PDB file of C-alpha atoms in Angstrom:
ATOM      1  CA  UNK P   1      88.056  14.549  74.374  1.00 43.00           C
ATOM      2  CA  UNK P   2      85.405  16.615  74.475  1.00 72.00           C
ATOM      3  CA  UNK P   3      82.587  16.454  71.576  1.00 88.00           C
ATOM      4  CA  UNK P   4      79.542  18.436  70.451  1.00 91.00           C
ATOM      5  CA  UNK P   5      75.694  16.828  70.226  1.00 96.00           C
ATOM      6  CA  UNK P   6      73.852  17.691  67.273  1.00 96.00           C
ATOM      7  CA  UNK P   7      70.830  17.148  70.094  1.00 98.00           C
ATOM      8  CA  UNK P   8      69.970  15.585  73.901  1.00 98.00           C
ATOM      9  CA  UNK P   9      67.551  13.256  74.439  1.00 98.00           C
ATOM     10  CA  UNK P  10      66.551  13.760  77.895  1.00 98.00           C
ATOM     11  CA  UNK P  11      63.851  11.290  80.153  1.00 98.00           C
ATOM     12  CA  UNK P  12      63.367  13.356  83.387  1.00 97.00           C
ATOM     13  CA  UNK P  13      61.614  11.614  86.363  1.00 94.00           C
ATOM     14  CA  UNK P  14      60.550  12.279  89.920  1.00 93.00           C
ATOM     15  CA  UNK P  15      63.656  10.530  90.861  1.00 92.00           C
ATOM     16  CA  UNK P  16      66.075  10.973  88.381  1.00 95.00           C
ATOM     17  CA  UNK P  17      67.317  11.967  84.975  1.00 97.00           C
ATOM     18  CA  UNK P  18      69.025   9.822  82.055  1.00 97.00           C
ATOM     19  CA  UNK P  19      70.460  11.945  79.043  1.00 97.00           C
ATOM     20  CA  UNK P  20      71.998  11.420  75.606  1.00 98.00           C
ATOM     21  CA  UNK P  21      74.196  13.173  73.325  1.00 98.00           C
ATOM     22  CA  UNK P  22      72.869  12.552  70.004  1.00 97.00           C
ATOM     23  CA  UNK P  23      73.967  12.917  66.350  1.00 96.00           C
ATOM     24  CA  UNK P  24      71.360  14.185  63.384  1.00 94.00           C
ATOM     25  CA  UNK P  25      71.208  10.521  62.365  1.00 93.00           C
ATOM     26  CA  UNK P  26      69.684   9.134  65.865  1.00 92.00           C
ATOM     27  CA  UNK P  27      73.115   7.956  66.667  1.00 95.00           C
ATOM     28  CA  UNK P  28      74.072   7.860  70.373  1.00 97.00           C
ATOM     29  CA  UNK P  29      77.718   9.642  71.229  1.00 96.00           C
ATOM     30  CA  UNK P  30      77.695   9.494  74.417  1.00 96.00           C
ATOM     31  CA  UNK P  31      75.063   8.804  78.029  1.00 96.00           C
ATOM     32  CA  UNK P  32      74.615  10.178  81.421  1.00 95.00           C
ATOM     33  CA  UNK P  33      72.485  10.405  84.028  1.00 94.00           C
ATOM     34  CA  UNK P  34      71.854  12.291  87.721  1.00 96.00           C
ATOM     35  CA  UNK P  35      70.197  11.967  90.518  1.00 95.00           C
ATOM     36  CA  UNK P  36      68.360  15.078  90.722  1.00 96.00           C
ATOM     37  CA  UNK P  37      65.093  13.841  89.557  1.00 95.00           C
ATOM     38  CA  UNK P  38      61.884  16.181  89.509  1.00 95.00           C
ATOM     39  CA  UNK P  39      60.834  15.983  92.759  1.00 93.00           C
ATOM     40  CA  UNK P  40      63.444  17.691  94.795  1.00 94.00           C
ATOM     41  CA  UNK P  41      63.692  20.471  92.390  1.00 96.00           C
ATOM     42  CA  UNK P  42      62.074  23.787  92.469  1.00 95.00           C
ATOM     43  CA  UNK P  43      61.650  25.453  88.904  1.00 95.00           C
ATOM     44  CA  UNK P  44      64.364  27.753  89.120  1.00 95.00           C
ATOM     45  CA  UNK P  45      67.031  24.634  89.863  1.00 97.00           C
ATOM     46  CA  UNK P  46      65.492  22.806  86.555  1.00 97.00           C
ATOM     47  CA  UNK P  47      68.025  23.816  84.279  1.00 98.00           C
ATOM     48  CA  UNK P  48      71.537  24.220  86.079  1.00 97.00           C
ATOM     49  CA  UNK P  49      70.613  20.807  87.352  1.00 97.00           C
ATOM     50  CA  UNK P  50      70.506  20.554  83.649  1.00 98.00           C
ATOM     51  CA  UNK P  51      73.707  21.724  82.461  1.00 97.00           C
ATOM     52  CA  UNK P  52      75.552  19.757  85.006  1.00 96.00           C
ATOM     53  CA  UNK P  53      74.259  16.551  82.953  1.00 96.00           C
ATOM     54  CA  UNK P  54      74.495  17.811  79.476  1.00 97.00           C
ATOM     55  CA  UNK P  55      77.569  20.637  79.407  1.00 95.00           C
ATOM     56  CA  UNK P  56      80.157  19.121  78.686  1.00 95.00           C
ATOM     57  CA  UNK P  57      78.062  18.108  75.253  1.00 97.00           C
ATOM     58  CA  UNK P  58      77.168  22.155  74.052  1.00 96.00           C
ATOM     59  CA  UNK P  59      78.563  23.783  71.332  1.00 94.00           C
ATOM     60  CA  UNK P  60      79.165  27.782  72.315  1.00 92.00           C
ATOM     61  CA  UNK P  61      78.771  29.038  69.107  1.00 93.00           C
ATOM     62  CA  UNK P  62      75.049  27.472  68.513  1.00 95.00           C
ATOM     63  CA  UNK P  63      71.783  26.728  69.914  1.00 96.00           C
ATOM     64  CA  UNK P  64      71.661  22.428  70.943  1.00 97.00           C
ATOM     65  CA  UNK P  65      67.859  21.743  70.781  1.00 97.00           C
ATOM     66  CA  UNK P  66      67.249  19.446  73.903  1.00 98.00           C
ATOM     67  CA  UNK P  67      63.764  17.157  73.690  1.00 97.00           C
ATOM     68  CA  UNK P  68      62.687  16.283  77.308  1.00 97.00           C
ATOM     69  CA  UNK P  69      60.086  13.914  78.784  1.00 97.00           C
ATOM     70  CA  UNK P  70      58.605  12.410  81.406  1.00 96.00           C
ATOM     71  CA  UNK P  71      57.463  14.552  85.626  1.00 96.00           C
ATOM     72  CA  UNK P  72      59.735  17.787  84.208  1.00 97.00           C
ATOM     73  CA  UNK P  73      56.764  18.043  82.460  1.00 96.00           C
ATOM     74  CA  UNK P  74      54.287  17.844  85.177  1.00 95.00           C
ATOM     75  CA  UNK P  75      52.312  20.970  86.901  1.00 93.00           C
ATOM     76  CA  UNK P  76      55.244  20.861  89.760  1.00 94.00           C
ATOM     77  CA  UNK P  77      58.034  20.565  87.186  1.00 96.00           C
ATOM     78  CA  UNK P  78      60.064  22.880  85.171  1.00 97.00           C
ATOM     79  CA  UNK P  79      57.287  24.067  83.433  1.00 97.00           C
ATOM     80  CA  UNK P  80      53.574  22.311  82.742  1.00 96.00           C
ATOM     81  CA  UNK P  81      53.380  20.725  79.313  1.00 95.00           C
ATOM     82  CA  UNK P  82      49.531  20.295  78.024  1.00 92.00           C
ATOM     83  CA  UNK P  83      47.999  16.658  77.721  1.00 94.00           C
ATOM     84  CA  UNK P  84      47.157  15.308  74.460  1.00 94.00           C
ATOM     85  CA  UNK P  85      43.570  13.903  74.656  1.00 95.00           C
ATOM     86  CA  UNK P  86      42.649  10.162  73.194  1.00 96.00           C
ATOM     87  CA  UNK P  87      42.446   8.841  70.938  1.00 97.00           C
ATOM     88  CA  UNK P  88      45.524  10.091  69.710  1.00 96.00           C
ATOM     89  CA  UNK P  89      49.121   9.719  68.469  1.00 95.00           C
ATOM     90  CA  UNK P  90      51.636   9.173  71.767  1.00 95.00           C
ATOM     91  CA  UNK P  91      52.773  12.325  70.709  1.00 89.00           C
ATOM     92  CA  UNK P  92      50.597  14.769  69.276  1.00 75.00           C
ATOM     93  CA  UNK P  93      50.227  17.866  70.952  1.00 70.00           C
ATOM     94  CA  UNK P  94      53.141  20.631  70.477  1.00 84.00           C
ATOM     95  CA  UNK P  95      55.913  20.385  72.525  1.00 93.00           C
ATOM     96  CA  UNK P  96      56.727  22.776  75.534  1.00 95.00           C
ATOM     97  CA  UNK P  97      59.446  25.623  75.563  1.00 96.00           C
ATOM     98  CA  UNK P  98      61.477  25.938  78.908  1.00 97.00           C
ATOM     99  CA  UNK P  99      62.297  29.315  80.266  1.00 96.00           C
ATOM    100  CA  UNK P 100      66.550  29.259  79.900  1.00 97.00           C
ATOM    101  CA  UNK P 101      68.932  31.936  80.826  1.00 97.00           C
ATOM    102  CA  UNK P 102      71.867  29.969  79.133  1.00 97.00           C
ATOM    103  CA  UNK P 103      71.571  31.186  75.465  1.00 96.00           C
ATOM    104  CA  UNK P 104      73.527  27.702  73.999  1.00 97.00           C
ATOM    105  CA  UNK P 105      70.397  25.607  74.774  1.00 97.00           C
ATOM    106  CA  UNK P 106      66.586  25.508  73.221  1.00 97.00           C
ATOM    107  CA  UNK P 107      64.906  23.342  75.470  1.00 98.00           C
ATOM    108  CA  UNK P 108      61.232  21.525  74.684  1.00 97.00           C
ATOM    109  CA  UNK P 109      59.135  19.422  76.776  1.00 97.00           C
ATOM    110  CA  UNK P 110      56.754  16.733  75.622  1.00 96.00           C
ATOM    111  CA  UNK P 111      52.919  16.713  76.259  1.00 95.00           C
ATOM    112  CA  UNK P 112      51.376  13.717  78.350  1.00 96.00           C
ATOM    113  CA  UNK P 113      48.499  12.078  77.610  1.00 97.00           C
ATOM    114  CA  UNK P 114      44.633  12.053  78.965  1.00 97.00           C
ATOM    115  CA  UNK P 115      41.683  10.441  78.605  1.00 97.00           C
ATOM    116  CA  UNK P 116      38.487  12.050  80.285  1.00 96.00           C
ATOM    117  CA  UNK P 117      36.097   8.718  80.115  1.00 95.00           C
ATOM    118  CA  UNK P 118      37.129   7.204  82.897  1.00 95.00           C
ATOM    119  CA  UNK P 119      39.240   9.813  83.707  1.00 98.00           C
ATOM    120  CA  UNK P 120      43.232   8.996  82.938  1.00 98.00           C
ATOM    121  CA  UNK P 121      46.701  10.493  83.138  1.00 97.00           C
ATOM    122  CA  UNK P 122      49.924   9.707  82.311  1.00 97.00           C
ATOM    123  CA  UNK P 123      53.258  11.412  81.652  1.00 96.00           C
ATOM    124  CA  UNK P 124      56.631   9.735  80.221  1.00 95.00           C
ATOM    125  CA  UNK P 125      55.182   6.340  79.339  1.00 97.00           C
ATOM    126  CA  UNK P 126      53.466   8.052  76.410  1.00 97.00           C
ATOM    127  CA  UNK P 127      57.473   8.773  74.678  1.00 97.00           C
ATOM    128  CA  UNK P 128      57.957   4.902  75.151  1.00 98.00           C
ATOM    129  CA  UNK P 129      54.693   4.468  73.685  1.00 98.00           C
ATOM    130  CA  UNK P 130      55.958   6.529  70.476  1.00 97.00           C
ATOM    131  CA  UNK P 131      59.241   4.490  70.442  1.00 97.00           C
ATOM    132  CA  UNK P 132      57.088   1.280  70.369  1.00 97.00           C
ATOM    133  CA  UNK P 133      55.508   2.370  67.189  1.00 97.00           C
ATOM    134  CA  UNK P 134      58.289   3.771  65.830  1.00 95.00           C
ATOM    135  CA  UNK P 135      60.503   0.659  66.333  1.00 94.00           C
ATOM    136  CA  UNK P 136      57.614  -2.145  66.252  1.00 95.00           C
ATOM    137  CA  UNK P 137      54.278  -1.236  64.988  1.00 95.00           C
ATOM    138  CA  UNK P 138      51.179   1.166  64.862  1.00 96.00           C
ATOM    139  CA  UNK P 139      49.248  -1.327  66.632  1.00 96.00           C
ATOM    140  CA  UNK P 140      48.862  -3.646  69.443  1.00 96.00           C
ATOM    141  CA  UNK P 141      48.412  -3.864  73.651  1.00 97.00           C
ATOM    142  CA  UNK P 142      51.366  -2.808  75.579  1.00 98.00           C
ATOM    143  CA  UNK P 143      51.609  -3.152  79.715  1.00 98.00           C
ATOM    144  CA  UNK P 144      54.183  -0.728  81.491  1.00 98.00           C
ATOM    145  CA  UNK P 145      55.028  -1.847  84.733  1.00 97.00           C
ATOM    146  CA  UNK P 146      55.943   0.563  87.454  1.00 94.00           C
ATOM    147  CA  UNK P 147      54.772   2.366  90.783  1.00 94.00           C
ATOM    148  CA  UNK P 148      51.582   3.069  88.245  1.00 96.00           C
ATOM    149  CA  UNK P 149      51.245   0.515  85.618  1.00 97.00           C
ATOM    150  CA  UNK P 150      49.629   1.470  82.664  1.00 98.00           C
ATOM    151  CA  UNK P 151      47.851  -0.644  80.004  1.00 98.00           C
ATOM    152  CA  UNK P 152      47.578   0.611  77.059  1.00 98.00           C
ATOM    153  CA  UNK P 153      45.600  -0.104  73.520  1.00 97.00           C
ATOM    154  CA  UNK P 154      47.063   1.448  69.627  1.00 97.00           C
ATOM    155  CA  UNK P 155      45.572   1.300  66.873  1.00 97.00           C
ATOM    156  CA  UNK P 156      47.033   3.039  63.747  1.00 97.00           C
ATOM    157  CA  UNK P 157      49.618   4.555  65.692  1.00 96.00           C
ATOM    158  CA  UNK P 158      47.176   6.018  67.977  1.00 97.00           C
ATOM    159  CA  UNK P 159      46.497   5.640  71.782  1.00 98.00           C
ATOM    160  CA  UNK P 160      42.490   4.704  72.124  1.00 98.00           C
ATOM    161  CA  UNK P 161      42.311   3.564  75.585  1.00 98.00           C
ATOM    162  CA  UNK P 162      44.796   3.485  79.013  1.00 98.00           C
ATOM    163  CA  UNK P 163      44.469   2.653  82.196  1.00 98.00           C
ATOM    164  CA  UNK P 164      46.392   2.801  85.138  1.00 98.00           C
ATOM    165  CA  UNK P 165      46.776   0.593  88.097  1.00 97.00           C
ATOM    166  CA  UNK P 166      48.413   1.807  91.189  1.00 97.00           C
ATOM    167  CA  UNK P 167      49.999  -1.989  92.381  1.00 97.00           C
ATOM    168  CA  UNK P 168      53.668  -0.514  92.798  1.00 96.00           C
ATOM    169  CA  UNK P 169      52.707   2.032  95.366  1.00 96.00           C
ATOM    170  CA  UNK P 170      50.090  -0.131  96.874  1.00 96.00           C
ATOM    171  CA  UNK P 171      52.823  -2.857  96.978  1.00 96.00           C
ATOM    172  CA  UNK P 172      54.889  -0.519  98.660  1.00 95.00           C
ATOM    173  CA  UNK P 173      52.786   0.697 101.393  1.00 96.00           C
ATOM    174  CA  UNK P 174      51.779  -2.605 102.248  1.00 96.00           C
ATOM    175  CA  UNK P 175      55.377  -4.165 102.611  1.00 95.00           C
ATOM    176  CA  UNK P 176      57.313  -1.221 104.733  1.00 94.00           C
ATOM    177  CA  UNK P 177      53.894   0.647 106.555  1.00 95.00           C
ATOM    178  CA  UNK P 178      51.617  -1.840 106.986  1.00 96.00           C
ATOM    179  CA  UNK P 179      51.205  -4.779 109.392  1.00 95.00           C
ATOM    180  CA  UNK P 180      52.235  -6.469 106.508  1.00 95.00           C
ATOM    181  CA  UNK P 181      55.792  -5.036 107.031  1.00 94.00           C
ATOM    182  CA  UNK P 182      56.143  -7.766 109.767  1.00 93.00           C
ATOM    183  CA  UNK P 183      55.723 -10.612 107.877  1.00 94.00           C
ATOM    184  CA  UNK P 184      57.039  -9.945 104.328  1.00 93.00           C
ATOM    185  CA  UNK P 185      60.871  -8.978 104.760  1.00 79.00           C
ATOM    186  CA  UNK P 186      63.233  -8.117 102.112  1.00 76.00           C
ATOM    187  CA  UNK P 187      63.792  -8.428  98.402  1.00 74.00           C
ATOM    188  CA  UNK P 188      64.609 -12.832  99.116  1.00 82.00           C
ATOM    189  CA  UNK P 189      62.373 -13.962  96.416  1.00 91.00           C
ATOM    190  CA  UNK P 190      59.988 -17.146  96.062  1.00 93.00           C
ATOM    191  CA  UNK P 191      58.718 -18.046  92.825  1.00 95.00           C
ATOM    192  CA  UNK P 192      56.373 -20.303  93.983  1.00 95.00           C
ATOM    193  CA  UNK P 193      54.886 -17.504  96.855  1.00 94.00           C
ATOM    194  CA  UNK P 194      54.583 -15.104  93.585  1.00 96.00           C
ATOM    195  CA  UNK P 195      52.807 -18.040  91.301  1.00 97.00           C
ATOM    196  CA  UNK P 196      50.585 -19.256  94.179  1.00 95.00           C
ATOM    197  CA  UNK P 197      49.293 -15.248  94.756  1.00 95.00           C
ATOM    198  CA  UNK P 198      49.014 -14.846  91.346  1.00 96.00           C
ATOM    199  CA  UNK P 199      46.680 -17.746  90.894  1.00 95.00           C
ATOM    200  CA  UNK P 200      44.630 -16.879  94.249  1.00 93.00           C
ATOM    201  CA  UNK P 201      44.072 -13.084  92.185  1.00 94.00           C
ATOM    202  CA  UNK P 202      43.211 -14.614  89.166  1.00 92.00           C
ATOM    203  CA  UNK P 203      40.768 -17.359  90.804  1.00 89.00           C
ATOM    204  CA  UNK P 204      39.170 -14.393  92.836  1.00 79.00           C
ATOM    205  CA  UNK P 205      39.711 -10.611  92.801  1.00 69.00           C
ATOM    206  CA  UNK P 206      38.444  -9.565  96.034  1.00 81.00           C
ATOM    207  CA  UNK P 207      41.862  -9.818  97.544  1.00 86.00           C
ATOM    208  CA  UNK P 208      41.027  -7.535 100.519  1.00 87.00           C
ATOM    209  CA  UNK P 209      39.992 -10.248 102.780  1.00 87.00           C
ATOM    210  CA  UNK P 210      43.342 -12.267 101.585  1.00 89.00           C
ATOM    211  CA  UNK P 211      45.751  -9.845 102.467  1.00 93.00           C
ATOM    212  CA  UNK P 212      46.053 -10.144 106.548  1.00 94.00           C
ATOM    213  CA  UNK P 213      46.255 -13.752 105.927  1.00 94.00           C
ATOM    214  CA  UNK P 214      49.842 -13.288 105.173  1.00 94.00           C
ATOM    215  CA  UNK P 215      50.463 -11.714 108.704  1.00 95.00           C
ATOM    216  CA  UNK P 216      48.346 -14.416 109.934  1.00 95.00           C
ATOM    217  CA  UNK P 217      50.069 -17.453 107.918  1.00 94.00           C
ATOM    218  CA  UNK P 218      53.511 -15.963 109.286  1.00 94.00           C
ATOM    219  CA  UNK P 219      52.400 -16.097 112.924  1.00 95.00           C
ATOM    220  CA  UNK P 220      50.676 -19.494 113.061  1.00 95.00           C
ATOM    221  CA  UNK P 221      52.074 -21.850 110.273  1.00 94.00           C
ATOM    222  CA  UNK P 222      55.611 -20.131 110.290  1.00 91.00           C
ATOM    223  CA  UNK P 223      56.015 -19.007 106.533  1.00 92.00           C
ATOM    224  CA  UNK P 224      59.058 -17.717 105.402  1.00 93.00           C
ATOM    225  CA  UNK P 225      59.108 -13.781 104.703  1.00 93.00           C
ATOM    226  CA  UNK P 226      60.513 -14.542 101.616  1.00 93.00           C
ATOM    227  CA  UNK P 227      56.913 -16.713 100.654  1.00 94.00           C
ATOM    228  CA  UNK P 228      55.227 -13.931 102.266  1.00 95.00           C
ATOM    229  CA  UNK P 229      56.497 -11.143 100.050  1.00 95.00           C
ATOM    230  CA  UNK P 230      56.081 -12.962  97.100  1.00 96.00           C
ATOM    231  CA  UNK P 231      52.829 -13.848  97.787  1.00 95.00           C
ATOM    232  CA  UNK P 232      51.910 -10.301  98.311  1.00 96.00           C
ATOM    233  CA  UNK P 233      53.107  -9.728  95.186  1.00 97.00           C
ATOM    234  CA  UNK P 234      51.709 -11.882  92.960  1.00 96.00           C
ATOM    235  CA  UNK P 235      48.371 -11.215  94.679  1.00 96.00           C
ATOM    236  CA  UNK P 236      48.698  -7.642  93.980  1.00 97.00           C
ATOM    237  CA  UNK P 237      49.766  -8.387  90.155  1.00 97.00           C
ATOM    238  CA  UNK P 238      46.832 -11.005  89.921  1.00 96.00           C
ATOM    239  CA  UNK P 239      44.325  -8.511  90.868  1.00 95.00           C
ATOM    240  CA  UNK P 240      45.845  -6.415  88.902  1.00 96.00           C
ATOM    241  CA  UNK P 241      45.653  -8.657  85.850  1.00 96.00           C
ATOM    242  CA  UNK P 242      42.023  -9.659  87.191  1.00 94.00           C
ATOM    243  CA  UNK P 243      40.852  -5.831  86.344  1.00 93.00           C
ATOM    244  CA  UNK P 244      42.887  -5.523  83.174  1.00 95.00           C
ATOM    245  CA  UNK P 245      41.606  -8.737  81.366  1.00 95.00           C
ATOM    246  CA  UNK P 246      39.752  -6.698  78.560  1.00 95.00           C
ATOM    247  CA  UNK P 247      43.097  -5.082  77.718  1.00 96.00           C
ATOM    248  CA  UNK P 248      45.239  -8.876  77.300  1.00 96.00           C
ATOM    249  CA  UNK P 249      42.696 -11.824  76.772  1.00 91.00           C
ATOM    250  CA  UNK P 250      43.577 -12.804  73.405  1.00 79.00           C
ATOM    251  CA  UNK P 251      46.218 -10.783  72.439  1.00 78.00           C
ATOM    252  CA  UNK P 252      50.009 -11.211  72.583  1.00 88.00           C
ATOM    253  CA  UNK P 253      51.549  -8.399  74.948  1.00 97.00           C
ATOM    254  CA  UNK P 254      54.737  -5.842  74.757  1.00 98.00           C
ATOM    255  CA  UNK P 255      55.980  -5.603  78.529  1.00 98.00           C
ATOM    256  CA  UNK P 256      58.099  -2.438  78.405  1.00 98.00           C
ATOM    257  CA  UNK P 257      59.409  -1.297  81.728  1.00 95.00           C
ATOM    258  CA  UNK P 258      62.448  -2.161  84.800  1.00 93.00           C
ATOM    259  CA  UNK P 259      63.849  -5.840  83.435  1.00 94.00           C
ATOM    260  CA  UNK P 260      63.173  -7.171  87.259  1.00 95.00           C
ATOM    261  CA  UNK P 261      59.362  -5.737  87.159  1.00 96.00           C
ATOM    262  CA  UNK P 262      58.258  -6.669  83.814  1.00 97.00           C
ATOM    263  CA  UNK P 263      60.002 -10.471  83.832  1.00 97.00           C
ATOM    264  CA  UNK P 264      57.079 -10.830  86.858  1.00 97.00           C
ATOM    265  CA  UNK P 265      54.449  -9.450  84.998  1.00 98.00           C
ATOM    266  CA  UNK P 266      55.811 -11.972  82.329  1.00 97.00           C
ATOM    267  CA  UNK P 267      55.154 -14.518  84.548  1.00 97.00           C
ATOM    268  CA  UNK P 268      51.837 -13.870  86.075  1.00 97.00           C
ATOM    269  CA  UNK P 269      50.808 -12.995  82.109  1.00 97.00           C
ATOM    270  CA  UNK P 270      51.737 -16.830  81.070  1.00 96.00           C
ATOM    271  CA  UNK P 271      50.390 -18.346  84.627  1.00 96.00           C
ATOM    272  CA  UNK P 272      46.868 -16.777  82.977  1.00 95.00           C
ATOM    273  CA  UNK P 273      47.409 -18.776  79.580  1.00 94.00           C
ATOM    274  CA  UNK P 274      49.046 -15.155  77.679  1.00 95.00           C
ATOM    275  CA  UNK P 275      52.324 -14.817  75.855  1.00 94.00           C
ATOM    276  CA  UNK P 276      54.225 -11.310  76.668  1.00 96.00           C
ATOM    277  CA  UNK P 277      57.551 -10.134  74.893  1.00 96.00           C
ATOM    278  CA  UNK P 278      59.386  -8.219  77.026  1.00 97.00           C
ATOM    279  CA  UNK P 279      61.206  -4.779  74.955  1.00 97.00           C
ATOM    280  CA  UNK P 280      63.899  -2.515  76.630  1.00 96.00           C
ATOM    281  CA  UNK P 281      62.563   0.642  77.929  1.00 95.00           C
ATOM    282  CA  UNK P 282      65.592   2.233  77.860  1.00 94.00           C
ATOM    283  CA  UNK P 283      65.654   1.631  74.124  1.00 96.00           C
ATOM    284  CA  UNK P 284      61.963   2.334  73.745  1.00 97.00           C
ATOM    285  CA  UNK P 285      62.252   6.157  75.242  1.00 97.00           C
ATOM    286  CA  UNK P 286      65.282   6.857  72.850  1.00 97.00           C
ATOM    287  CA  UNK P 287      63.113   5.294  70.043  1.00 97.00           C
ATOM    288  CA  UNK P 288      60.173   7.989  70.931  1.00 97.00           C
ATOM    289  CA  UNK P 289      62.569  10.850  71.550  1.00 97.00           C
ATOM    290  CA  UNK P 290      63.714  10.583  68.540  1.00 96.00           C
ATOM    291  CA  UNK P 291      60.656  10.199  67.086  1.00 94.00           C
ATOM    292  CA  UNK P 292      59.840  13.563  68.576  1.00 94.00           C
ATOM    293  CA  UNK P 293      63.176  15.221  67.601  1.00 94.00           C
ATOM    294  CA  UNK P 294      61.971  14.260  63.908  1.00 91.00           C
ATOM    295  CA  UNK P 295      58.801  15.791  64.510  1.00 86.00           C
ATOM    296  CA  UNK P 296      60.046  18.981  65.914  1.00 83.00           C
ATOM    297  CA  UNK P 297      62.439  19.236  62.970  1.00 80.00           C
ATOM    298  CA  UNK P 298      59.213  18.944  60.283  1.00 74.00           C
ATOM    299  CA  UNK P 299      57.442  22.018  61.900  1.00 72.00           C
ATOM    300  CA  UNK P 300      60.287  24.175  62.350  1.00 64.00           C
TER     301      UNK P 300
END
């Protein structure tokens, strides 16, 4: 049976896309998702790649309002949505209009974020930032785990400070092109390879000179590639955590990100003496989206 959104909540990435059907009231009718993430689409393939998500969910005889965040936003997306400067609400600045041919859909983007001192970007997170207020509180430190973790302070519902750390991609580079890629095998996990790299990182952040020592302690001493990769992971989170420690001393942590990801960050959080609550960032982008579909309503 077919059925008709009131609205679509829509979280476009570089890799993929994850939509909702939504009622007035926030509730969800129905989810779906694609493959066709930002980065193999030119702007012109933006919105039939679109309407093969969401069509089945339009009403012909209105306009559905669709609220979109995340890379669709992004200078190589569908269309460039303007950064909100700190210190400021997750989101603040006014939202994007797509170009569409198909008259049943209004479509909006939301803006990123910046911050010019030091220099910061980020795109996406700040919607699950805006859910985490919405849902939990106007204040606190939140860590998002990904290819480019971002830690983040609020303050009266307001985002005063970010940075980013680039440990997912660095991660990845070392374990499938470096030397590395030898030594460190596949996703067989150690907890005690991940605690004992953690605790290295933590002891001492210059992990540079540590690294080739797990190419070296697989050649010589015969360490399992399992041991190896965790190891180069919880160095990588360590340091990580090492460069971030004026963002969590002190201060009890939201983790919102992949489940896998953010239980490890979880981990090398309490190795360091730091509780961390780990929220659903599924649940945390619908929280902001709506938040955003409310907003949209108030200045229409």
């Amino acid at each position: 049976m077919s059925l008709s959104a009131d609205w679509i909540a829509v979280d476009w990435g570089t890799s993929n896309m994850r939509a909702w059907a939504m009622r007035a009231d926030g509730t969800v009718l129905a989810r779906g998702e694609s493959a066709k993430g930002m980065g193999q689409l030119t702007p012109s393939q933006f919105e039939p790649a679109l309407l093969e998500a969401v069509e089945q969910w339009l009403n012909s005889e209105r306009v559905t309002p669709i609220i979109a965040c995340g890379m669709v936003g992004a200078r190589q997306g569908w269309i460039e949505a303007e950064y909100a400067n700190t210190p400021t609400p997750p989101i603040a600045a006014q939202a994007t209009r797509a170009p569409v041919a198909d008259s049943r859909i209004a479509v909006f983007i939301l803006p990123g974020v910046s911050q010019m001192a030091p220099p910061d970007v980020m795109r996406g997170e700040e919607t699950q930032i805006a859910g985490y207020v919405s849902a939990v509180g106007p204040s606190g430190t939140i860590c998002l785990p990904g290819t480019h973790s971002k830690w983040v302070e609020i303050a009266d519902g307001r985002i005063t400070r970010f940075r980013t750390a680039m440990t997912g991609e660095i991660f990845s580079l070392l374990a499938e092109k470096s030397v590395l890629r030898h030594s460190v095998g596949t996703n067989i996990w150690s907890e005690d390879g991940f605690a004992a790299g953690v605790r290295e990182a933590l002891d001492d952040a210059e992990i540079i000179t540590k690294l080739f020592s797990i190419r070296a302690g697989s050649l010589l001493d015969g360490v399992l590639p399992q041991v190896s990769r965790s190891r180069l992971s919880g160095l990588l989170i360590g340091a990580e955590l090492a460069g971030a420690g004026d963002y969590w001393q002190g201060g009890d942590i939201a983790l919102i990100g992949a489940s896998r990801l953010s239980a490890l960050y979880q981990t090398a959080l309490g190795l360091a003496g730091v509780s961390a609550r780990v929220l659903d960032a599924g649940d945390m982008t619908l929280a902001g989206l709506c938040a955003a579909r409310a907003a949209l309503e108030e200045t229409q």
